[in-house]
Coordinates of N, CA, C and O in Angstrom, one line a residue:
M1 N 24.8 35.9 106.3 CA 26.0 35.2 105.7 C 25.6 33.8 105.2 O 24.8 33.1 105.8
K2 N 26.2 33.5 104.1 CA 26.0 32.1 103.5 C 27.3 31.5 103.2 O 28.3 32.2 102.9
R3 N 27.4 30.2 103.4 CA 28.6 29.5 103.1 C 28.5 29.0 101.7 O 27.8 28.1 101.3
L4 N 29.4 29.6 100.8 CA 29.2 29.4 99.4 C 30.5 28.8 98.7 O 31.6 28.9 99.2
F5 N 30.3 28.2 97.5 CA 31.4 27.7 96.7 C 30.9 27.6 95.3 O 29.7 27.6 95.0
F6 N 31.9 27.7 94.4 CA 31.6 27.5 92.9 C 31.8 26.0 92.6 O 32.7 25.4 93.1
A7 N 30.9 25.5 91.8 CA 30.9 24.0 91.6 C 30.4 23.7 90.2 O 29.7 24.4 89.5
L8 N 30.7 22.5 89.8 CA 30.2 21.8 88.6 C 29.3 20.7 89.1 O 29.7 19.9 90.0
W9 N 28.0 20.7 88.6 CA 27.1 19.6 89.0 C 27.1 18.5 87.9 O 27.3 18.8 86.7
P10 N 26.9 17.3 88.3 CA 27.0 16.2 87.3 C 25.7 16.0 86.4 O 24.6 16.3 86.8
D11 N 26.0 15.5 85.2 CA 24.8 15.1 84.4 C 24.4 13.7 84.9 O 24.9 13.2 85.9
H12 N 23.3 13.2 84.3 CA 22.7 11.9 84.8 C 23.7 10.8 84.8 O 23.8 10.0 85.8
N13 N 24.4 10.6 83.7 CA 25.4 9.4 83.7 C 26.5 9.6 84.7 O 26.9 8.6 85.3
T14 N 27.0 10.8 84.8 CA 28.1 11.0 85.8 C 27.5 10.7 87.2 O 28.2 10.1 88.1
L15 N 26.3 11.2 87.5 CA 25.7 11.0 88.8 C 25.6 9.5 89.1 O 25.9 9.1 90.2
S16 N 25.1 8.8 88.1 CA 24.9 7.3 88.3 C 26.3 6.6 88.6 O 26.4 5.8 89.5
A17 N 27.3 7.0 87.9 CA 28.6 6.4 88.1 C 29.2 6.7 89.5 O 29.7 5.9 90.2
C18 N 29.0 8.0 89.9 CA 29.5 8.4 91.2 C 28.7 7.7 92.4 O 29.3 7.3 93.4
T19 N 27.4 7.6 92.2 CA 26.5 7.0 93.2 C 26.9 5.5 93.4 O 26.9 5.0 94.5
A20 N 27.2 4.9 92.3 CA 27.6 3.4 92.4 C 28.9 3.3 93.2 O 29.0 2.4 94.0
I21 N 29.8 4.2 93.0 CA 31.1 4.2 93.8 C 30.8 4.5 95.3 O 31.3 3.8 96.2
C22 N 29.9 5.5 95.5 CA 29.6 5.9 96.9 C 29.0 4.7 97.7 O 29.4 4.5 98.8
K23 N 28.2 3.9 97.0 CA 27.6 2.7 97.7 C 28.7 1.7 98.2 O 28.5 1.1 99.2
Q24 N 29.8 1.7 97.5 CA 30.9 0.8 97.9 C 31.7 1.3 99.0 O 32.6 0.6 99.5
L25 N 31.5 2.6 99.4 CA 32.3 3.2 100.4 C 31.7 3.3 101.8 O 32.2 3.8 102.7
A26 N 30.5 2.7 102.0 CA 29.7 2.8 103.2 C 30.5 2.2 104.4 O 30.3 2.7 105.5
D27 N 31.3 1.2 104.2 CA 32.0 0.6 105.4 C 33.2 1.5 105.9 O 33.6 1.3 107.0
C28 N 33.7 2.4 105.1 CA 34.8 3.2 105.5 C 34.5 4.7 105.7 O 35.4 5.4 106.1
G29 N 33.3 5.1 105.5 CA 32.9 6.5 105.7 C 31.4 6.7 105.4 O 30.7 5.8 105.1
K30 N 31.0 7.9 105.5 CA 29.6 8.3 105.3 C 29.5 8.8 103.8 O 29.9 9.9 103.5
P31 N 28.8 8.0 102.9 CA 28.7 8.4 101.6 C 27.9 9.7 101.4 O 27.0 10.0 102.2
V32 N 28.4 10.6 100.5 CA 27.7 11.8 100.2 C 26.4 11.6 99.6 O 26.3 10.7 98.7
A33 N 25.4 12.3 100.0 CA 24.1 12.2 99.4 C 24.1 12.5 97.9 O 24.8 13.4 97.4
T34 N 23.4 11.7 97.1 CA 23.4 11.8 95.7 C 23.2 13.3 95.2 O 23.9 13.7 94.3
N35 N 22.2 14.0 95.8 CA 22.0 15.3 95.3 C 23.1 16.4 95.7 O 23.0 17.5 95.4
N36 N 24.1 15.9 96.5 CA 25.2 16.8 96.9 C 26.5 16.5 96.2 O 27.5 17.2 96.4
L37 N 26.5 15.6 95.2 CA 27.7 15.3 94.5 C 28.0 16.4 93.5 O 27.2 16.8 92.7
H38 N 29.2 16.9 93.6 CA 29.7 18.0 92.7 C 31.2 18.0 92.6 O 31.9 17.3 93.4
V39 N 31.7 18.7 91.7 CA 33.2 19.0 91.6 C 33.3 20.5 92.1 O 32.7 21.4 91.6
T40 N 34.1 20.6 93.2 CA 34.4 22.0 93.7 C 35.4 22.7 92.8 O 36.4 22.2 92.5
L41 N 35.0 23.9 92.4 CA 35.9 24.8 91.6 C 36.6 25.7 92.5 O 37.8 26.0 92.3
L42 N 35.9 26.3 93.5 CA 36.5 27.2 94.5 C 35.6 27.3 95.7 O 34.4 27.7 95.5
F43 N 36.1 27.0 96.8 CA 35.4 27.1 98.1 C 35.6 28.6 98.6 O 36.7 29.1 98.6
L44 N 34.5 29.3 98.9 CA 34.5 30.7 99.3 C 34.4 30.9 100.8 O 34.9 31.9 101.3
G45 N 33.6 30.1 101.5 CA 33.4 30.3 102.9 C 32.2 31.2 103.1 O 31.3 31.3 102.3
N46 N 32.2 31.8 104.3 CA 31.0 32.7 104.7 C 31.1 34.0 103.9 O 32.0 34.8 103.9
I47 N 30.0 34.2 103.1 CA 29.9 35.4 102.2 C 28.6 36.2 102.5 O 27.6 35.6 102.8
N48 N 28.8 37.5 102.6 CA 27.6 38.4 102.8 C 26.9 38.7 101.5 O 27.4 38.3 100.4
A49 N 25.8 39.3 101.6 CA 24.9 39.5 100.4 C 25.6 40.4 99.3 O 25.5 40.1 98.1
Q50 N 26.3 41.4 99.7 CA 27.1 42.3 98.8 C 28.1 41.5 98.0 O 28.3 41.6 96.8
Q51 N 28.9 40.7 98.8 CA 29.9 39.8 98.1 C 29.3 38.8 97.2 O 29.8 38.6 96.1
Q52 N 28.2 38.3 97.6 CA 27.5 37.3 96.7 C 27.1 37.9 95.4 O 27.3 37.3 94.3
T53 N 26.6 39.1 95.5 CA 26.2 39.8 94.2 C 27.4 40.1 93.4 O 27.4 39.8 92.2
E54 N 28.5 40.5 94.0 CA 29.8 40.8 93.2 C 30.3 39.5 92.6 O 30.7 39.5 91.4
L55 N 30.3 38.4 93.4 CA 30.8 37.1 92.9 C 29.9 36.7 91.7 O 30.5 36.2 90.7
T56 N 28.6 36.8 91.8 CA 27.7 36.3 90.7 C 27.9 37.2 89.5 O 28.0 36.6 88.4
L57 N 28.0 38.5 89.6 CA 28.2 39.3 88.4 C 29.6 39.1 87.8 O 29.7 39.0 86.5
G58 N 30.6 38.9 88.6 CA 32.0 38.7 88.1 C 32.0 37.3 87.4 O 32.6 37.2 86.3
A59 N 31.5 36.3 88.0 CA 31.6 34.9 87.4 C 30.7 34.8 86.1 O 31.1 34.1 85.2
A60 N 29.7 35.6 86.0 CA 28.8 35.6 84.8 C 29.6 36.0 83.6 O 29.2 35.7 82.4
K61 N 30.7 36.8 83.8 CA 31.4 37.3 82.6 C 32.5 36.3 82.1 O 33.1 36.5 81.1
L62 N 32.7 35.2 82.9 CA 33.7 34.3 82.5 C 33.3 33.5 81.2 O 32.2 33.1 81.1
R63 N 34.3 33.2 80.4 CA 34.2 32.3 79.2 C 35.1 31.1 79.4 O 35.9 31.0 80.3
N64 N 35.0 30.3 78.4 CA 35.9 29.1 78.4 C 35.8 28.2 79.6 O 36.8 27.9 80.2
I65 N 34.6 27.9 79.9 CA 34.3 27.1 81.1 C 34.8 25.7 80.8 O 34.6 25.1 79.7
P66 N 35.6 25.1 81.7 CA 36.1 23.7 81.5 C 34.9 22.7 81.2 O 33.8 22.9 81.8
T67 N 35.1 21.8 80.3 CA 34.0 21.0 79.8 C 34.1 19.5 80.2 O 33.1 18.8 80.2
K68 N 35.3 19.0 80.4 CA 35.5 17.6 80.7 C 36.6 17.3 81.7 O 37.7 17.9 81.6
L69 N 36.3 16.5 82.6 CA 37.3 16.1 83.6 C 37.2 14.6 83.8 O 36.1 14.0 83.9
V70 N 38.3 13.9 83.7 CA 38.3 12.4 83.9 C 38.8 12.1 85.3 O 40.0 12.3 85.7
L71 N 37.9 11.7 86.2 CA 38.2 11.4 87.5 C 38.5 9.9 87.6 O 37.6 9.1 87.4
D72 N 39.8 9.6 87.8 CA 40.2 8.2 87.8 C 40.9 7.6 89.0 O 41.5 6.5 89.0
R73 N 41.0 8.4 90.0 CA 41.7 8.0 91.2 C 40.8 8.2 92.5 O 40.2 9.3 92.6
L74 N 40.8 7.3 93.3 CA 40.2 7.4 94.6 C 41.2 7.7 95.7 O 42.2 7.0 95.8
E75 N 41.1 8.9 96.3 CA 42.1 9.3 97.3 C 41.4 9.5 98.7 O 40.3 9.9 98.8
F76 N 42.2 9.2 99.7 CA 41.8 9.5 101.1 C 42.6 10.7 101.6 O 43.8 10.7 101.6
W77 N 41.9 11.8 101.9 CA 42.5 13.0 102.4 C 42.3 12.9 103.9 O 41.2 13.1 104.5
Q78 N 43.4 12.7 104.6 CA 43.5 12.5 106.1 C 42.9 13.6 106.9 O 42.1 13.4 107.8
K79 N 43.3 14.8 106.6 CA 42.9 15.9 107.5 C 41.4 16.2 107.5 O 40.8 16.3 108.5
P80 N 40.8 16.3 106.3 CA 39.3 16.5 106.3 C 38.6 15.2 106.5 O 37.4 15.2 106.6
K81 N 39.3 14.1 106.4 CA 38.7 12.7 106.6 C 37.7 12.5 105.5 O 36.5 12.2 105.8
V82 N 38.1 12.6 104.2 CA 37.2 12.4 103.1 C 37.8 11.5 102.1 O 39.0 11.4 102.0
L83 N 36.9 10.8 101.3 CA 37.3 10.0 100.1 C 36.9 10.8 98.9 O 35.7 11.2 98.8
C84 N 37.8 11.1 98.0 CA 37.5 11.9 96.8 C 37.9 11.2 95.6 O 38.9 10.4 95.6
L85 N 37.2 11.5 94.5 CA 37.6 11.1 93.2 C 38.4 12.3 92.6 O 37.9 13.4 92.7
T86 N 39.6 12.0 92.1 CA 40.4 13.0 91.5 C 40.9 12.6 90.2 O 41.0 11.4 89.9
P87 N 41.4 13.6 89.4 CA 42.0 13.2 88.1 C 43.5 13.0 88.2 O 44.1 13.6 89.0
G88 N 44.0 12.0 87.4 CA 45.4 11.8 87.4 C 46.1 13.0 86.7 O 47.2 13.4 87.1
A89 N 45.4 13.5 85.8 CA 45.8 14.8 85.1 C 44.6 15.5 84.7 O 43.5 14.9 84.6
F90 N 44.7 16.8 84.4 CA 43.5 17.5 84.0 C 43.9 18.7 83.1 O 45.0 19.1 83.1
D91 N 42.9 19.1 82.3 CA 43.1 20.1 81.3 C 43.5 21.4 82.1 O 42.9 21.8 83.1
P92 N 44.6 22.0 81.6 CA 45.1 23.3 82.2 C 44.0 24.4 82.3 O 44.1 25.3 83.1
N93 N 43.0 24.2 81.5 CA 41.8 25.2 81.5 C 41.2 25.2 82.9 O 40.7 26.2 83.3
F94 N 41.2 24.0 83.6 CA 40.6 24.0 84.9 C 41.4 24.9 85.9 O 40.8 25.6 86.7
L95 N 42.7 24.8 85.8 CA 43.5 25.7 86.6 C 43.3 27.2 86.3 O 43.2 28.0 87.2
H96 N 43.3 27.5 85.0 CA 43.0 28.9 84.6 C 41.6 29.3 85.1 O 41.5 30.5 85.6
F97 N 40.6 28.5 85.0 CA 39.3 28.9 85.4 C 39.3 29.1 86.9 O 38.7 30.1 87.4
H98 N 39.9 28.2 87.7 CA 40.1 28.4 89.1 C 40.7 29.7 89.5 O 40.3 30.4 90.4
T99 N 41.8 30.0 88.7 CA 42.5 31.3 89.0 C 41.6 32.5 88.7 O 41.7 33.5 89.5
E100 N 40.8 32.4 87.7 CA 39.9 33.5 87.4 C 38.8 33.7 88.5 O 38.5 34.8 88.9
L101 N 38.3 32.5 88.9 CA 37.3 32.6 90.0 C 38.0 33.2 91.3 O 37.4 34.0 92.0
T102 N 39.2 32.8 91.6 CA 40.0 33.3 92.7 C 40.2 34.8 92.6 O 40.0 35.6 93.6
R103 N 40.5 35.3 91.4 CA 40.7 36.7 91.1 C 39.4 37.5 91.4 O 39.3 38.5 92.1
I104 N 38.2 36.9 91.0 CA 36.9 37.5 91.2 C 36.6 37.6 92.7 O 36.2 38.6 93.3
A105 N 37.0 36.5 93.4 CA 36.8 36.4 94.9 C 37.6 37.5 95.6 O 37.1 38.2 96.5
D106 N 38.9 37.6 95.2 CA 39.8 38.6 95.8 C 39.2 40.0 95.6 O 39.2 40.8 96.5
Q107 N 38.7 40.3 94.4 CA 38.2 41.6 94.1 C 36.9 41.9 94.9 O 36.6 43.0 95.2
S108 N 36.3 40.8 95.4 CA 35.1 41.0 96.2 C 35.4 40.9 97.7 O 34.5 40.9 98.6
G109 N 36.7 40.9 98.0 CA 37.1 40.9 99.4 C 37.0 39.6 100.1 O 37.0 39.5 101.3
V110 N 37.0 38.5 99.3 CA 36.9 37.1 99.9 C 38.3 36.5 99.9 O 39.0 36.5 98.9
I111 N 38.7 36.0 101.0 CA 40.0 35.4 101.2 C 39.8 33.9 100.9 O 38.9 33.2 101.6
T112 N 40.5 33.3 100.0 CA 40.3 31.9 99.6 C 41.5 31.1 100.0 O 42.6 31.7 100.3
D113 N 41.4 29.8 99.9 CA 42.5 28.9 100.3 C 43.7 29.1 99.3 O 43.5 29.2 98.1
S114 N 44.9 29.2 99.8 CA 46.0 29.5 98.9 C 46.7 28.2 98.5 O 47.7 28.3 97.7
R115 N 46.3 27.0 98.9 CA 46.9 25.8 98.5 C 46.6 25.6 97.0 O 45.6 26.1 96.5
P116 N 47.5 24.8 96.3 CA 47.2 24.5 94.9 C 45.9 23.9 94.7 O 45.4 23.1 95.5
Y117 N 45.2 24.3 93.6 CA 43.9 23.7 93.2 C 44.0 22.3 92.8 O 44.9 21.9 92.1
R118 N 43.1 21.5 93.4 CA 43.0 20.0 93.1 C 41.6 19.7 92.8 O 40.8 19.6 93.7
P119 N 41.2 19.6 91.5 CA 39.8 19.3 91.2 C 39.4 18.0 91.9 O 40.2 17.0 91.9
H120 N 38.2 17.9 92.4 CA 37.8 16.6 93.1 C 36.3 16.6 93.3 O 35.7 17.6 93.3
A121 N 35.8 15.4 93.5 CA 34.4 15.2 93.9 C 34.5 14.4 95.2 O 35.0 13.2 95.2
T122 N 34.0 14.9 96.2 CA 34.0 14.2 97.5 C 32.9 13.2 97.5 O 31.7 13.5 97.2
L123 N 33.2 11.9 97.8 CA 32.3 10.8 97.7 C 31.9 10.3 99.1 O 30.8 9.8 99.3
A124 N 32.8 10.5 100.1 CA 32.4 10.1 101.5 C 33.1 11.0 102.5 O 34.2 11.4 102.3
K125 N 32.4 11.3 103.5 CA 32.9 12.1 104.6 C 33.1 11.2 105.8 O 32.6 10.1 105.9
K126 N 33.8 11.8 106.8 CA 34.1 11.0 108.1 C 34.7 9.7 107.7 O 34.5 8.7 108.4
A127 N 35.6 9.7 106.7 CA 36.2 8.5 106.3 C 37.3 8.1 107.3 O 38.0 8.9 107.8
R128 N 37.5 6.8 107.4 CA 38.5 6.3 108.4 C 39.7 5.7 107.6 O 40.8 5.6 108.2
Y129 N 39.5 5.3 106.4 CA 40.6 4.8 105.6 C 40.2 4.7 104.1 O 39.1 4.9 103.8
K130 N 41.2 4.4 103.3 CA 41.0 4.3 101.8 C 40.8 2.8 101.6 O 41.7 2.0 101.9
P131 N 39.7 2.4 101.0 CA 39.5 1.0 100.8 C 40.3 0.5 99.6 O 40.7 1.3 98.7
D132 N 40.5 -0.8 99.5 CA 41.2 -1.4 98.4 C 40.2 -1.5 97.3 O 39.6 -2.6 97.2
L133 N 40.0 -0.5 96.5 CA 38.9 -0.5 95.5 C 39.4 0.2 94.3 O 39.9 1.3 94.3
S134 N 39.3 -0.5 93.2 CA 39.7 0.1 91.9 C 38.5 0.8 91.3 O 37.4 0.2 91.4
V135 N 38.6 2.0 90.8 CA 37.4 2.7 90.3 C 37.6 2.8 88.8 O 38.6 3.0 88.2
K136 N 36.5 2.6 88.1 CA 36.4 2.9 86.7 C 36.4 4.4 86.5 O 35.6 5.1 87.2
P137 N 37.2 4.9 85.6 CA 37.2 6.4 85.4 C 35.8 7.0 85.1 O 35.0 6.4 84.4
V138 N 35.5 8.1 85.8 CA 34.3 8.8 85.6 C 34.5 10.0 84.8 O 35.4 10.8 85.1
I139 N 33.8 10.1 83.7 CA 33.9 11.3 82.8 C 32.9 12.3 83.2 O 31.7 12.1 83.2
W140 N 33.4 13.4 83.8 CA 32.6 14.5 84.3 C 32.4 15.5 83.2 O 33.3 16.3 82.9
Q141 N 31.3 15.5 82.5 CA 31.0 16.5 81.5 C 30.3 17.7 82.1 O 29.5 17.6 83.0
S142 N 30.7 18.9 81.5 CA 30.1 20.1 82.1 C 29.9 21.1 81.0 O 30.6 21.2 80.0
N143 N 28.8 21.8 81.1 CA 28.6 22.9 80.2 C 28.2 24.2 80.9 O 27.6 25.1 80.4
G144 N 28.5 24.2 82.2 CA 28.3 25.4 83.0 C 28.7 25.1 84.5 O 29.1 24.0 84.8
F145 N 28.6 26.1 85.3 CA 29.0 26.0 86.7 C 28.0 26.9 87.5 O 27.2 27.6 86.9
C146 N 28.0 26.7 88.8 CA 27.1 27.5 89.6 C 27.8 27.9 90.9 O 28.8 27.4 91.3
L147 N 27.1 28.9 91.5 CA 27.5 29.4 92.9 C 26.5 28.6 93.8 O 25.3 28.8 93.7
A148 N 27.0 27.8 94.6 CA 26.2 26.9 95.5 C 26.4 27.3 97.0 O 27.4 27.8 97.4
E149 N 25.4 26.9 97.7 CA 25.4 27.1 99.2 C 25.6 25.8 99.9 O 24.9 24.8 99.6
S150 N 26.5 25.8 100.8 CA 26.8 24.6 101.6 C 25.9 24.7 102.9 O 26.0 25.6 103.7
L151 N 25.0 23.7 103.0 CA 24.1 23.7 104.1 C 24.3 22.4 104.9 O 24.4 21.3 104.4
S152 N 24.4 22.6 106.2 CA 24.5 21.4 107.1 C 23.1 20.9 107.3 O 22.1 21.6 107.4
T153 N 23.0 19.6 107.3 CA 21.7 19.0 107.5 C 21.6 18.6 109.0 O 22.5 18.0 109.6
L154 N 20.5 18.9 109.6 CA 20.2 18.6 111.0 C 19.3 17.3 111.1 O 18.4 17.2 110.3
R155 N 19.7 16.4 111.9 CA 18.9 15.2 112.1 C 18.3 15.2 113.5 O 18.9 15.6 114.5
A156 N 17.0 14.8 113.6 CA 16.4 14.8 114.9 C 16.8 13.6 115.7 O 17.2 12.6 115.1

């Protein structure tokens, strides 16, 4: 079993902009490592090999991948204790794309979160509060998406 999710990875400029914001969040949470910054399209959870194959084949058929997201709000999500960049508004194509990925997951026997989709990039975990920080909008450009694995890092 693998813990998987669909995501958009940032280009170099987007990564630099997000990393600069992450550095300002160190006092209120644990900044996300630069190589882990992404926009979650759909979290899938624990997936077996057969489901992974079905998800990969189904997602490969999708067209009209969302291409641009303006992340202009810093939000504190209390329950998971994270600081996220979110868009004030977003192209309805993102919601449609999320719905299509959810349909593919359902067909593969994967139960996904039923809450409304909120595109976001997590910048800090184990956050204790939202800092009084204004953020310059981050333009997240995309020309593709991926099926990624969530791995916990162990420290000695």
